[in-house]
Amino acid sequence: MTDTATLILDGKEHQLPLVVGTEGERAVDIQTLRNNTGYVTLDPGYANTASCESAITFIDGEKGLLHYRGIPIEQFAAHPNFVEVSWLLIFGRLPTMREYTEFAHDLNAHANLDESMKHIFQGFPRSAPPMAILSAMINGLSCFHPELMELEDKTQFRRAAARLISKIRTIAAYAYRHSLGKPYIYPDPNLRYVPNFLHMMFSQPYEPYYCDEDVRDAVNLLLILHADHEQNCSTSTVRMVGSSQANLFASCAAGVCALWGPRHGGANVEVLHMLEQIHAGQITPEEYVAMAKDKESKVRLMGFGHRVYKNFDPRAKMLAKVAERLLRDRGKNDPLLNIARKLEEIALEDPYFVERKLYPNVDFYSGIIMRAIGIPTSMFTVMFAIGRLPGWIAHWWEQNQEAGGMIARPRQVYTGNNSTDYLLMERR
Ligand code: ACO
């Protein structure tokens, strides 16, 4: 393979270097393009743009592969441990026993929120969307931990990362309790990450919630499968905000907002609404698929399709199995699972979906697992955010550590008015 690409513009040849990643993905390096030619590239939605080099996560969308720091995600299924995977993503390798224990201890030691934050929760209406509360409260952590706004070294960064990963579940659980008007349940330092979160969500005063191993493992795996996905919309947002040297809390709060949208993390809520609509008999699976194919309807088959995967999303495959196992072991039969299976079957045989390579994505089955555990639909995207947080932190830090890091500032092709004059109001 050559190591440059030749671009001919206005009859003149320009050589652009080629870059090859460790898994063989190829890129044309256009960093000198504008300076040398006066041209920029136009790529709405960045579908053809690598915004950075990153060593965190690898996706092969054609083969349906997802690796965290080189490890295929399937290998986390046997003993799912979200805290361990968080460490791996953030610090670049699996932790030693000592590193893991220290990190887990830090998570437990800092799970409480400053008591004043409770007053902020109380200021929100009961009906406030939990994603709005989550973003506001994560941003609010900058006010309560000013010592972690500027991270001078790795030790300080580790402290900030642990605070954030620990406190996001307390914020999430308090947002839920607030929506119900129930008392906040303090974190229990004797519980591990996931059982502690479920305890804060579901315990009543003097009536502790019991988390069995199946539920603990299912939630750990769910969080792991959401933990990173390279330059998706929310992670790119975190990097974009972080590139201005905004602090970790502010950058991750922005990530929550980006995740909220129905074309990104908010799709898990939309999937459930779609399945419930079908279950209520308002529409059949066949009619829903037909509507999703009709461009006039503006409806999409939620939980289907992905910018990168043009094959099965490996996370969807794993989550479908977890959903089935969890329901079977608990002797439950959720009709929504059968409806999801039916929709998948219809879509995968339909030329519209086949030709466009649209397959179930991570959001298609995750809601069924969360429902089985008792997590309400309003909290689905919050669960996604808890899972995605270590990925955001890893990317924020990776970018922060780059020598000579640049502020993210794309160009545009201007299509507005040509130079024109201001007119006084009375003359318009
Ligand atoms: N249902 C029906 N048609 C679809 C769907 C869908 N779910 N997804 C894509 N298409 C169609 C588009 O209409 C388009 O058709 P056209 O070529 O005839 O115009 C074609 O497939 C390509 O779609 P794009 O929107 O251009 O693909 P893109 O890569 O930009 O979008 C996305 C990916 C946003 C995920 C899209 O597939 C979608 O909206 N899916 C439903 C929402 C969803 O599940 N989002 C979660 C994604 S995973 C995540 O973020 C966690």
XYZ file of C-alpha atoms and ligand atoms in Angstrom:
479
model
C 0.000 0.000 0.000
C 1.227 3.527 -0.737
C 1.669 5.910 2.180
C 0.101 8.987 0.566
C -3.092 9.798 -1.289
C -2.986 12.078 -4.296
C -5.633 14.754 -4.533
C -5.954 16.791 -7.697
C -7.537 20.221 -7.195
C -7.677 22.891 -9.891
C -5.261 20.781 -11.921
C -2.650 20.697 -9.154
C -1.560 17.539 -7.323
C -1.442 17.407 -3.518
C -0.038 14.531 -1.491
C -1.933 13.662 1.691
C -0.424 11.198 4.168
C -2.295 7.963 4.981
C -2.699 6.805 8.572
C -3.282 3.157 9.511
C -4.722 2.145 12.899
C -3.634 -0.919 14.873
C -6.562 -2.955 13.513
C -5.846 -1.865 9.960
C -8.433 0.942 9.552
C -7.161 3.461 7.023
C -7.510 7.228 7.033
C -6.399 10.101 4.838
C -4.747 12.732 7.019
C -6.115 16.098 5.847
C -4.616 18.292 8.575
C -2.655 20.338 6.033
C -5.431 20.485 3.427
C -6.821 23.950 4.062
C -3.451 25.596 4.517
C -2.085 24.028 1.337
C -5.136 24.231 -0.917
C -7.694 26.638 0.593
C -10.271 23.816 0.536
C -12.062 22.202 3.482
C -13.948 18.891 3.465
C -17.730 18.711 3.844
C -19.024 15.811 5.944
C -22.366 16.462 7.693
C -22.871 14.093 10.624
C -19.113 13.285 10.475
C -19.900 9.893 8.913
C -16.506 9.891 7.149
C -14.477 11.842 9.660
C -12.129 10.423 12.285
C -12.084 13.272 14.808
C -9.128 11.869 16.751
C -6.812 8.915 17.274
C -7.902 6.852 20.268
C -6.622 3.698 21.993
C -9.744 2.967 24.054
C -12.338 1.087 22.012
C -12.341 -0.682 18.665
C -15.464 -1.398 16.612
C -15.602 -3.357 13.385
C -19.085 -2.474 12.156
C -18.923 -4.858 9.191
C -18.023 -7.883 11.316
C -20.017 -6.822 14.400
C -16.991 -6.677 16.759
C -16.535 -4.498 19.842
C -13.317 -4.492 21.898
C -12.511 -2.528 25.062
C -8.753 -1.906 25.227
C -8.377 -4.896 22.911
C -10.625 -7.293 24.866
C -13.749 -8.581 23.033
C -16.840 -7.630 25.076
C -18.090 -11.223 25.054
C -15.262 -12.033 27.475
C -16.838 -9.888 30.195
C -20.042 -11.939 30.240
C -18.949 -14.814 32.517
C -18.059 -12.641 35.543
C -19.472 -9.215 34.753
C -17.859 -6.543 36.919
C -18.614 -2.971 35.880
C -16.091 -1.434 38.279
C -13.266 -3.526 36.837
C -14.266 -2.629 33.260
C -14.458 1.058 34.228
C -10.879 0.878 35.454
C -9.819 -0.915 32.270
C -11.349 1.726 30.019
C -10.057 4.682 31.989
C -6.559 3.512 32.861
C -5.826 1.367 29.820
C -5.322 -2.107 31.312
C -6.965 -4.547 33.717
C -6.364 -3.511 37.349
C -4.261 -5.571 39.733
C -6.076 -6.851 42.812
C -4.663 -3.948 44.819
C -5.643 -1.302 42.273
C -9.120 -2.765 41.994
C -9.610 -2.883 45.765
C -8.431 0.705 46.195
C -10.699 1.926 43.403
C -13.713 0.004 44.762
C -12.964 1.422 48.207
C -12.854 4.958 46.773
C -16.201 4.401 45.079
C -17.749 3.359 48.379
C -16.112 6.084 50.411
C -17.441 8.869 48.166
C -20.932 7.677 47.332
C -22.627 10.281 49.528
C -23.594 13.636 48.101
C -23.015 16.857 49.970
C -26.173 17.334 52.067
C -26.788 20.715 50.434
C -27.354 18.966 47.133
C -30.578 17.533 48.562
C -32.053 21.025 48.581
C -31.344 21.310 44.889
C -33.247 18.058 44.251
C -36.163 19.469 46.200
C -36.295 22.496 43.915
C -37.125 20.333 40.898
C -40.759 19.512 40.130
C -41.706 15.859 40.763
C -42.333 15.450 37.050
C -38.839 16.721 36.049
C -37.166 14.478 33.473
C -34.435 12.535 35.336
C -31.932 13.191 32.513
C -32.309 16.938 33.133
C -31.686 16.400 36.859
C -28.734 14.113 36.135
C -27.043 16.627 33.883
C -27.694 19.536 36.262
C -26.427 17.632 39.293
C -23.281 16.337 37.564
C -22.520 19.905 36.558
C -23.346 20.915 40.143
C -20.559 18.659 41.430
C -18.106 21.304 40.143
C -19.543 23.638 42.812
C -19.139 21.127 45.623
C -15.688 19.839 44.610
C -13.816 22.924 43.394
C -10.545 21.169 44.238
C -11.274 18.754 41.368
C -11.963 21.379 38.717
C -8.358 21.545 37.620
C -6.693 18.158 37.618
C -2.979 18.507 37.908
C -1.864 14.887 37.898
C -3.025 11.308 37.569
C -3.746 10.933 41.302
C -6.077 13.902 41.253
C -7.706 12.646 38.069
C -8.236 9.221 39.680
C -9.903 10.956 42.620
C -12.231 12.938 40.348
C -13.077 9.865 38.232
C -13.922 7.801 41.328
C -16.083 10.601 42.772
C -18.008 10.899 39.553
C -18.532 7.166 38.943
C -19.615 6.763 42.537
C -21.891 9.781 42.783
C -23.700 9.354 39.461
C -25.617 6.377 40.871
C -26.543 8.319 44.034
C -27.768 11.227 41.875
C -29.693 8.822 39.632
C -31.347 7.063 42.578
C -32.228 10.363 44.295
C -33.759 11.676 41.064
C -35.978 8.583 40.988
C -36.921 8.831 44.677
C -37.674 12.514 44.210
C -40.066 11.747 41.339
C -42.017 9.489 43.716
C -41.775 11.775 46.727
C -40.028 8.999 48.662
C -37.246 9.570 51.209
C -33.705 9.457 49.856
C -31.870 6.286 50.855
C -28.224 6.793 51.771
C -25.587 4.582 50.151
C -24.564 1.545 52.215
C -20.754 1.230 52.384
C -21.078 -2.538 52.857
C -22.620 -3.048 49.441
C -20.859 -3.337 46.109
C -21.438 -0.920 43.227
C -24.560 -2.403 41.631
C -26.336 -3.707 44.772
C -25.682 -0.325 46.398
C -27.341 1.464 43.487
C -30.364 -0.861 43.594
C -30.530 -0.385 47.373
C -30.687 3.405 46.924
C -33.357 2.976 44.227
C -35.607 0.424 45.880
C -35.062 0.095 49.661
C -37.574 1.615 52.040
C -36.518 2.925 55.444
C -36.164 -0.179 57.695
C -36.968 -2.416 54.738
C -33.800 -3.225 52.782
C -33.935 -4.330 49.162
C -32.466 -7.753 48.514
C -30.436 -7.987 45.302
C -29.950 -11.550 44.093
C -26.917 -12.634 42.078
C -28.785 -12.901 38.770
C -29.976 -9.322 39.019
C -26.551 -8.100 40.137
C -24.868 -9.848 37.178
C -27.494 -8.692 34.681
C -27.103 -5.035 35.736
C -23.301 -5.302 35.745
C -23.374 -6.679 32.209
C -25.914 -4.106 31.063
C -23.666 -1.306 32.328
C -20.550 -2.902 30.811
C -22.209 -3.194 27.398
C -22.994 0.531 27.498
C -19.590 1.551 28.881
C -17.942 2.844 25.715
C -18.550 3.003 22.006
C -15.774 5.196 20.645
C -16.774 8.501 18.979
C -20.564 8.307 19.353
C -22.639 11.492 19.726
C -22.345 11.839 23.533
C -18.663 10.887 23.721
C -17.817 13.279 20.905
C -19.740 15.925 22.877
C -17.673 15.216 25.999
C -14.498 15.530 23.922
C -15.749 18.670 22.211
C -16.551 20.371 25.523
C -13.348 19.048 27.128
C -11.286 20.406 24.236
C -11.990 23.920 25.516
C -10.398 22.715 28.792
C -13.776 22.682 30.542
C -13.604 20.510 33.669
C -14.515 16.812 33.832
C -17.892 17.377 35.531
C -19.002 20.039 33.022
C -17.878 17.897 30.080
C -19.737 14.799 31.321
C -22.869 16.854 32.096
C -22.849 17.844 28.405
C -22.486 14.161 27.496
C -25.696 13.403 29.433
C -27.583 16.006 27.369
C -26.331 14.553 24.093
C -27.259 11.033 25.204
C -30.814 12.116 26.032
C -31.996 12.384 22.400
C -34.171 9.622 20.886
C -31.685 8.951 18.098
C -29.030 8.164 20.715
C -29.512 6.881 24.293
C -33.123 8.050 24.447
C -33.954 5.303 21.932
C -34.297 2.777 24.790
C -37.357 4.684 26.063
C -38.816 4.883 22.556
C -38.352 1.127 22.068
C -40.438 0.443 25.164
C -43.173 2.837 24.011
C -43.200 1.087 20.640
C -43.482 -2.382 22.229
C -46.197 -1.190 24.634
C -48.169 0.340 21.772
C -48.104 -2.971 19.932
C -48.944 -4.894 23.102
C -51.935 -2.642 23.753
C -53.274 -3.693 20.341
C -53.032 -0.193 18.849
C -50.959 -1.506 15.955
C -49.611 -4.911 14.827
C -45.872 -5.636 14.448
C -46.377 -5.908 10.677
C -48.124 -2.524 10.556
C -45.389 -0.935 12.682
C -42.658 -2.186 10.370
C -44.627 -0.951 7.351
C -44.955 2.473 9.008
C -41.211 2.564 9.779
C -40.490 2.002 6.069
C -42.808 4.804 5.010
C -40.745 8.018 4.885
C -43.920 10.121 5.129
C -44.650 8.713 8.599
C -41.386 10.026 10.135
C -41.494 6.881 12.317
C -38.439 4.641 12.626
C -38.195 1.140 13.979
C -36.696 2.163 17.303
C -33.698 0.166 18.506
C -32.810 -0.671 14.904
C -29.983 0.667 12.787
C -26.606 2.069 13.669
C -24.135 4.486 12.138
C -21.246 2.031 12.497
C -22.738 -1.486 12.674
C -23.752 -2.800 9.303
C -24.120 -6.226 10.859
C -25.488 -7.445 14.214
C -24.615 -5.171 17.106
C -22.848 -7.668 19.413
C -24.333 -5.885 22.437
C -27.877 -6.531 21.202
C -27.132 -10.240 20.797
C -25.794 -10.470 24.365
C -28.624 -8.427 25.858
C -31.271 -10.551 24.110
C -29.772 -13.608 25.849
C -29.652 -11.858 29.241
C -33.294 -10.783 28.864
C -34.378 -14.320 28.073
C -32.344 -15.867 30.892
C -33.458 -13.348 33.492
C -37.140 -13.786 32.671
C -36.861 -17.589 32.478
C -35.028 -17.892 35.812
C -37.617 -15.734 37.519
C -40.472 -17.720 35.972
C -41.711 -14.547 34.262
C -43.053 -14.177 30.774
C -42.882 -10.633 29.458
C -45.071 -10.338 26.349
C -42.885 -7.416 25.224
C -39.982 -9.825 24.677
C -42.100 -11.886 22.271
C -43.138 -8.711 20.453
C -39.489 -7.617 20.159
C -38.549 -11.047 18.763
C -41.400 -10.813 16.262
C -40.375 -7.321 15.111
C -36.788 -8.491 14.715
C -37.900 -11.507 12.673
C -40.073 -9.400 10.348
C -37.439 -6.687 9.872
C -34.558 -9.079 9.230
C -36.488 -10.686 6.375
C -37.639 -7.408 4.857
C -35.614 -6.135 1.863
C -35.883 -2.530 3.195
C -33.921 -3.438 6.341
C -31.686 -5.992 4.611
C -30.582 -3.567 1.878
C -29.875 -0.785 4.385
C -28.128 -3.229 6.741
C -30.335 -2.298 9.680
C -30.049 -4.660 12.665
C -31.131 -4.487 16.325
C -28.873 -2.173 18.319
C -28.036 -1.979 22.041
C -31.347 -0.299 22.860
C -33.582 -2.975 21.381
C -33.483 -5.467 24.274
C -32.048 -3.438 27.162
C -35.459 -2.092 28.240
C -36.857 -5.590 28.706
C -34.046 -6.382 31.151
C -34.590 -3.128 33.040
C -38.339 -3.759 33.237
C -37.696 -7.223 34.663
C -35.635 -5.624 37.437
C -38.267 -2.993 38.181
C -36.476 0.010 36.699
C -39.122 2.377 35.312
C -39.012 3.524 31.692
C -38.313 7.109 32.767
C -34.963 5.908 34.165
C -33.816 3.871 31.146
C -31.618 6.563 29.607
C -30.240 7.391 33.049
C -29.094 3.753 33.304
C -27.401 4.174 29.923
C -25.636 7.283 31.257
C -24.378 5.439 34.363
C -22.970 2.782 32.040
C -21.453 5.247 29.546
C -19.765 7.405 32.177
C -16.424 5.504 32.341
C -16.182 5.801 28.555
C -16.729 9.561 28.724
C -14.136 9.867 31.479
C -11.612 7.733 29.557
C -12.010 9.876 26.429
C -11.876 13.131 28.353
C -8.597 12.052 29.977
C -7.080 10.641 26.797
C -7.686 13.975 25.087
C -6.506 15.946 28.107
C -3.195 14.064 28.068
C -2.461 14.710 24.401
C 0.504 16.982 23.845
C -0.571 20.206 22.103
C -4.265 19.234 22.143
C -6.394 21.464 19.937
C -9.767 23.003 20.685
C -12.422 21.251 18.572
C -13.618 23.786 16.074
C -14.952 22.511 12.751
C -15.322 24.654 9.644
C -18.461 25.139 7.552
C -19.446 25.909 3.998
C -21.384 29.170 4.245
C -24.636 29.229 2.205
C -26.266 32.444 3.493
C -26.688 35.932 2.044
C -23.817 37.613 0.314
C -22.616 40.830 1.878
C -25.616 43.107 2.346
C -26.448 46.352 4.183
C -28.273 46.974 7.444
C -31.641 48.703 6.961
C -33.223 50.943 9.559
C -36.417 49.443 10.995
C -38.733 52.067 9.472
C -37.335 51.385 6.005
C -37.934 47.587 6.012
N -36.144 2.437 10.909
C -36.425 2.704 9.610
N -35.531 3.175 8.732
C -34.290 3.423 9.183
C -33.926 3.182 10.524
C -34.906 2.661 11.385
N -34.623 2.409 12.664
N -32.630 3.508 10.696
C -32.200 3.958 9.519
N -33.205 3.894 8.604
C -33.099 4.217 7.175
C -33.109 5.716 6.937
O -34.414 6.202 6.765
C -32.267 5.808 5.693
O -33.053 5.408 4.596
P -32.814 6.079 3.122
O -31.415 5.653 2.735
O -33.891 5.498 2.288
O -32.938 7.564 3.324
C -31.206 4.720 5.885
O -31.834 3.736 6.719
C -29.928 5.199 6.553
O -30.302 5.868 7.751
P -29.531 7.114 8.350
O -30.431 7.845 9.278
O -28.892 7.882 7.232
O -28.381 6.358 9.142
P -27.524 6.963 10.295
O -26.285 6.178 10.353
O -27.409 8.444 10.110
O -28.446 6.748 11.590
C -29.418 5.855 13.533
C -28.240 5.781 12.545
C -29.611 7.303 14.011
C -29.108 4.992 14.730
C -30.700 5.371 12.820
O -30.501 4.033 12.391
C -31.938 5.480 13.711
O -32.551 6.551 13.756
N -32.342 4.366 14.399
C -33.458 4.415 15.303
C -33.078 5.103 16.601
C -32.166 4.242 17.450
O -32.393 3.059 17.664
N -31.116 4.889 17.973
C -30.138 4.235 18.848
C -28.842 4.021 18.118
S -27.690 3.178 19.113
C -27.222 4.320 20.218
O -27.066 5.482 19.971
C -27.086 3.899 21.544
